[in-house]
Amino acid sequence: MVIKKIKFYYKWFLIWIHYLKRLSFKKESKGEIIICFDGIFSHGGLVDRLKGIISFYEISKRLDYNFFIHFNSPFNLKDFLVPSKLFWIKEKVYYNPLTSNILYLMNDFNSNPYTIIKNSNKNRFIVYSNIDYLDKILDTDIEKDIYLKWSENYNALFKPSFLLESKLKTLLSTSKKVVFHTRFTTLLGDFKDTTKLELKESEKIDLIKNVLVEINKKVASFEEYEVFILSDSIYFLNYIKENTPYRVLDGVPKHIDLNDNDIESDLKTFIDFYFMSSCEFVFLVQLPLMYNSNFSKFASIVGNVRFEKLITSTYA
């Protein structure tokens, strides 16, 4: 608990140091929300960031505030996603101590930002958040309504950039496709993450074979479909290419919060996301020790396609 508090206050310290160098006393004529991913600290993966963006865009609509996204770390979001119906790009963010309020809501599941902003005497909000607050904002627990709003907001904000669109055109086809998604994090030794466990070599192969058992069971119902496997593990994807008839997409997957990524690695994340959103069926395969990823789930929400989790508590 003490360490957690120290980390919390340290992040606030980093925020204040950052904005003390970016003071401005310019007043905005209209309320404004700016959600930031500027690399001051870790912001999480792509879907975590999108959750924050979608939530605060909804708040801005309800309060008739201007909405902007400041996203320049570890890449510039506009390299991959560009404005669709709303211009949201904010290149620089300044802090006005008279009108601005900084909201640090990273991993804060308990707050209600809509109420906080609505009742504030400030009208300009600089936000750090990676949480989906739509259920609180919409005041509903009906998943269908939440997901519909999520998709609506996403597509109002974003469309693929020329770079991303040109890559997607080479992949998308008229054939029916089903995709199976897996998230191993550190289990297969691909990269470091918030988890640290790496399996022994024999255990890696056993896990992969058991994942394939679950995939093969489901594939039997999709004889007329192209079957694709997507994953965060190049170790797993190479095994799939060498030992199964299933298809994979080119590129090496990496977590976007790793600062050593290059543009091709970051592009791979968006290609995987949009590719899944274009398939007829999306499945997340989760065996013991594997990560319960939201990546494929929210890709299916954006594309309004069927999603199902294949979860087993034991190996075959």
XYZ file of C-alpha atoms in Angstrom:
316
model
C 0.000 0.000 0.000
C 2.832 2.408 0.879
C 4.674 1.645 -2.376
C 1.449 2.160 -4.326
C 0.972 5.599 -2.750
C 4.574 6.547 -3.445
C 4.132 5.611 -7.120
C 0.888 7.607 -7.269
C 2.436 10.778 -5.869
C 5.535 10.339 -7.992
C 3.381 10.342 -11.118
C 1.688 13.533 -9.939
C 5.143 15.012 -9.405
C 6.069 14.139 -13.000
C 2.847 15.731 -14.249
C 3.433 19.013 -12.404
C 7.064 19.214 -13.510
C 5.862 18.679 -17.077
C 3.210 21.422 -17.002
C 5.217 23.988 -15.076
C 7.174 24.298 -18.315
C 3.941 24.677 -20.301
C 2.019 27.472 -18.578
C -0.406 29.642 -20.534
C -3.069 32.101 -19.391
C -5.072 31.964 -22.580
C -8.771 31.404 -21.854
C -10.953 29.091 -23.903
C -14.381 30.358 -24.937
C -15.836 26.866 -24.617
C -15.294 23.903 -22.323
C -12.509 21.599 -23.443
C -11.325 18.064 -22.690
C -7.867 16.928 -23.791
C -6.854 13.319 -23.159
C -3.091 12.852 -23.185
C -0.678 10.045 -23.995
C 2.608 11.911 -23.868
C 5.032 9.427 -22.332
C 5.334 11.076 -18.911
C 4.632 7.577 -17.557
C 3.282 4.276 -18.867
C -0.145 4.601 -20.504
C -0.857 0.936 -21.255
C -1.645 -0.842 -24.505
C -3.692 0.349 -27.462
C -7.094 -0.791 -26.212
C -6.499 0.672 -22.741
C -5.777 4.021 -24.354
C -8.817 3.739 -26.615
C -11.012 3.058 -23.586
C -9.996 6.382 -22.074
C -10.431 8.200 -25.376
C -13.916 6.807 -26.054
C -15.103 7.552 -22.509
C -14.005 11.186 -22.462
C -15.281 11.813 -25.966
C -18.700 10.715 -24.712
C -18.417 13.138 -21.788
C -17.473 15.971 -24.144
C -20.570 15.307 -26.259
C -22.865 15.316 -23.248
C -21.443 18.572 -21.900
C -20.984 20.185 -25.333
C -17.234 20.555 -24.783
C -14.522 20.562 -27.410
C -12.585 17.293 -27.457
C -8.938 16.720 -28.345
C -6.387 13.916 -28.203
C -2.708 14.566 -27.520
C -1.025 11.273 -28.461
C 2.670 11.445 -29.313
C 4.248 8.597 -27.333
C 5.659 6.149 -28.242
C 4.376 7.192 -31.684
C 2.108 9.806 -33.178
C -1.429 8.447 -33.348
C -2.149 10.396 -36.537
C 0.411 8.211 -38.341
C -2.114 5.369 -38.094
C -5.508 6.902 -37.270
C -6.800 10.219 -38.591
C -9.929 12.270 -37.786
C -13.171 10.867 -39.171
C -16.051 13.243 -38.296
C -14.298 15.351 -35.654
C -10.900 17.064 -35.753
C -9.281 15.893 -32.509
C -5.536 16.411 -33.041
C -3.802 18.523 -30.368
C -0.092 18.940 -31.018
C 0.765 20.878 -27.842
C -0.966 21.082 -24.466
C -0.653 24.054 -22.127
C -1.820 24.443 -18.544
C -3.776 27.488 -17.369
C -3.887 27.448 -13.534
C -7.017 29.628 -13.580
C -9.169 27.514 -15.894
C -7.524 24.085 -16.144
C -7.924 20.959 -14.056
C -5.653 17.932 -14.455
C -7.399 14.586 -13.977
C -5.136 11.622 -13.257
C -7.400 8.577 -13.565
C -4.993 5.842 -14.644
C -6.340 2.476 -13.440
C -8.978 4.344 -11.405
C -12.106 2.201 -11.635
C -13.985 3.938 -8.819
C -14.255 7.532 -10.041
C -17.053 8.947 -12.168
C -15.332 11.473 -14.454
C -18.613 12.698 -15.933
C -19.752 13.879 -12.500
C -16.317 15.311 -11.689
C -16.201 17.399 -14.862
C -19.854 18.411 -14.788
C -19.610 19.728 -11.205
C -16.216 21.417 -11.573
C -15.724 25.196 -11.547
C -13.030 24.764 -14.214
C -13.875 24.375 -17.898
C -10.677 22.897 -19.302
C -9.581 19.369 -18.440
C -6.250 17.705 -19.130
C -6.900 13.993 -18.687
C -4.768 10.899 -18.133
C -6.933 7.786 -18.230
C -6.969 4.222 -19.552
C -10.357 3.122 -18.194
C -13.681 2.439 -19.915
C -16.242 4.539 -18.027
C -19.087 4.188 -20.534
C -21.263 2.137 -18.176
C -21.160 4.967 -15.607
C -21.571 7.721 -18.175
C -24.512 5.990 -19.878
C -25.827 4.792 -16.511
C -26.446 1.285 -17.808
C -25.026 -2.203 -17.470
C -26.600 -3.438 -20.713
C -23.573 -4.590 -22.721
C -25.307 -4.273 -26.082
C -25.990 -0.564 -25.492
C -22.474 0.075 -24.176
C -20.803 -1.675 -27.109
C -23.016 0.093 -29.643
C -22.016 3.462 -28.192
C -18.362 2.377 -28.095
C -18.432 1.509 -31.800
C -20.333 4.678 -32.681
C -17.834 6.889 -30.853
C -14.809 5.084 -32.269
C -15.988 5.433 -35.848
C -16.919 9.085 -35.317
C -13.372 9.795 -34.153
C -11.172 7.547 -36.276
C -10.515 6.210 -39.720
C -7.319 4.549 -40.977
C -4.536 6.817 -42.175
C -3.312 6.518 -45.762
C -0.426 4.355 -44.524
C -2.683 1.978 -42.604
C -5.372 1.911 -45.291
C -2.851 1.006 -47.986
C -1.603 -1.929 -45.898
C -5.126 -3.120 -45.095
C -6.117 -3.146 -48.773
C -3.518 -5.837 -49.414
C -5.074 -8.050 -46.709
C -8.816 -7.615 -46.927
C -10.673 -9.921 -49.290
C -14.226 -10.979 -50.060
C -13.699 -14.446 -48.609
C -15.255 -15.354 -45.269
C -12.737 -15.263 -42.447
C -12.559 -16.463 -38.863
C -9.744 -15.389 -36.564
C -8.410 -16.890 -33.342
C -6.516 -14.558 -31.033
C -4.121 -15.519 -28.234
C -2.258 -13.444 -25.669
C 0.697 -15.147 -23.991
C 2.549 -12.064 -22.625
C 5.850 -13.432 -21.211
C 4.962 -17.157 -21.203
C 6.746 -17.982 -24.464
C 9.680 -15.652 -23.833
C 8.862 -13.073 -26.504
C 9.124 -9.914 -24.392
C 8.905 -8.487 -20.893
C 5.532 -7.328 -19.594
C 3.753 -6.689 -16.311
C 3.865 -10.477 -15.917
C 7.255 -12.180 -15.578
C 6.676 -15.928 -15.893
C 8.423 -17.670 -18.789
C 7.774 -21.368 -19.328
C 10.404 -24.028 -19.922
C 10.843 -25.061 -23.549
C 8.880 -28.303 -23.164
C 6.107 -26.427 -21.333
C 5.902 -23.888 -24.152
C 5.272 -26.629 -26.707
C 2.722 -28.313 -24.444
C 0.826 -25.035 -24.045
C 0.840 -24.368 -27.783
C -0.431 -27.874 -28.542
C -3.248 -27.450 -26.045
C -4.176 -24.104 -27.568
C -4.350 -25.832 -30.941
C -6.630 -28.514 -29.512
C -9.176 -25.798 -28.666
C -8.750 -24.069 -32.015
C -9.108 -27.320 -33.962
C -12.361 -28.134 -32.163
C -13.854 -24.820 -33.251
C -12.437 -24.853 -36.777
C -14.464 -27.978 -37.512
C -17.533 -25.701 -37.659
C -15.931 -23.319 -40.170
C -15.052 -25.485 -43.169
C -15.840 -22.736 -45.701
C -13.848 -20.044 -43.905
C -10.258 -18.908 -44.135
C -8.750 -19.463 -40.685
C -6.305 -16.918 -39.296
C -4.306 -16.989 -36.076
C -3.226 -13.704 -34.461
C -1.136 -13.392 -31.328
C 1.261 -11.264 -29.300
C 3.873 -14.049 -29.631
C 6.106 -14.482 -32.677
C 7.251 -17.783 -31.139
C 3.665 -19.049 -31.331
C 3.039 -17.610 -34.801
C 6.172 -19.254 -36.191
C 4.999 -22.578 -34.761
C 1.625 -22.086 -36.454
C 3.269 -21.368 -39.828
C 5.529 -24.397 -39.617
C 3.098 -26.955 -38.196
C -0.474 -26.086 -39.200
C -2.479 -25.112 -42.309
C -3.707 -21.938 -40.607
C -2.738 -18.478 -41.823
C -0.962 -15.677 -39.973
C -0.302 -12.041 -40.852
C 3.195 -10.785 -41.585
C 5.158 -8.823 -39.005
C 6.427 -9.172 -35.451
C 3.885 -8.254 -32.745
C 5.006 -5.928 -29.953
C 3.318 -4.088 -27.090
C 2.896 -0.411 -28.023
C 3.965 0.795 -24.580
C 7.506 -0.431 -25.308
C 9.521 2.599 -26.369
C 11.885 0.651 -28.635
C 9.180 -0.043 -31.211
C 9.654 1.131 -34.786
C 6.891 2.230 -37.143
C 6.490 -1.267 -38.629
C 5.956 -2.784 -35.174
C 3.357 -0.163 -34.262
C 1.690 -0.539 -37.655
C 1.405 -4.283 -36.999
C -0.735 -3.571 -33.919
C -3.226 -1.501 -35.920
C -3.268 -3.971 -38.820
C -4.118 -6.817 -36.436
C -6.856 -4.716 -34.808
C -8.527 -3.711 -38.066
C -8.102 -7.138 -39.608
C -9.972 -8.739 -36.712
C -12.707 -6.122 -37.006
C -13.219 -7.227 -40.635
C -13.658 -10.951 -39.915
C -17.016 -12.678 -39.538
C -16.054 -14.361 -36.252
C -13.432 -13.489 -33.631
C -12.376 -15.916 -30.901
C -10.104 -15.306 -27.928
C -8.402 -18.528 -26.817
C -7.460 -18.481 -23.143
C -5.920 -21.429 -21.317
C -4.479 -21.418 -17.773
C -1.721 -18.799 -17.298
C -2.683 -17.005 -20.527
C -3.804 -13.375 -20.456
C -7.456 -12.338 -20.691
C -6.904 -9.775 -23.430
C -9.451 -7.139 -24.475
C -7.714 -6.506 -27.795
C -9.761 -8.911 -29.912
C -12.975 -8.144 -28.027
C -12.841 -4.438 -28.795
C -11.744 -5.057 -32.376
C -14.952 -7.063 -32.759
C -16.947 -4.227 -31.164
C -15.527 -1.691 -33.631
C -16.379 -3.968 -36.556
C -19.697 -5.127 -35.082
C -18.734 -8.774 -35.570
C -19.349 -11.829 -33.410
C -16.946 -12.431 -30.536
C -16.548 -15.421 -28.255
C -14.077 -16.478 -25.579
C -12.768 -20.035 -25.629
C -11.727 -20.440 -22.007
C -10.622 -23.692 -20.418
C -9.483 -24.176 -16.832
C -7.538 -27.361 -17.594
C -5.461 -28.734 -20.451
C -6.803 -31.391 -22.782
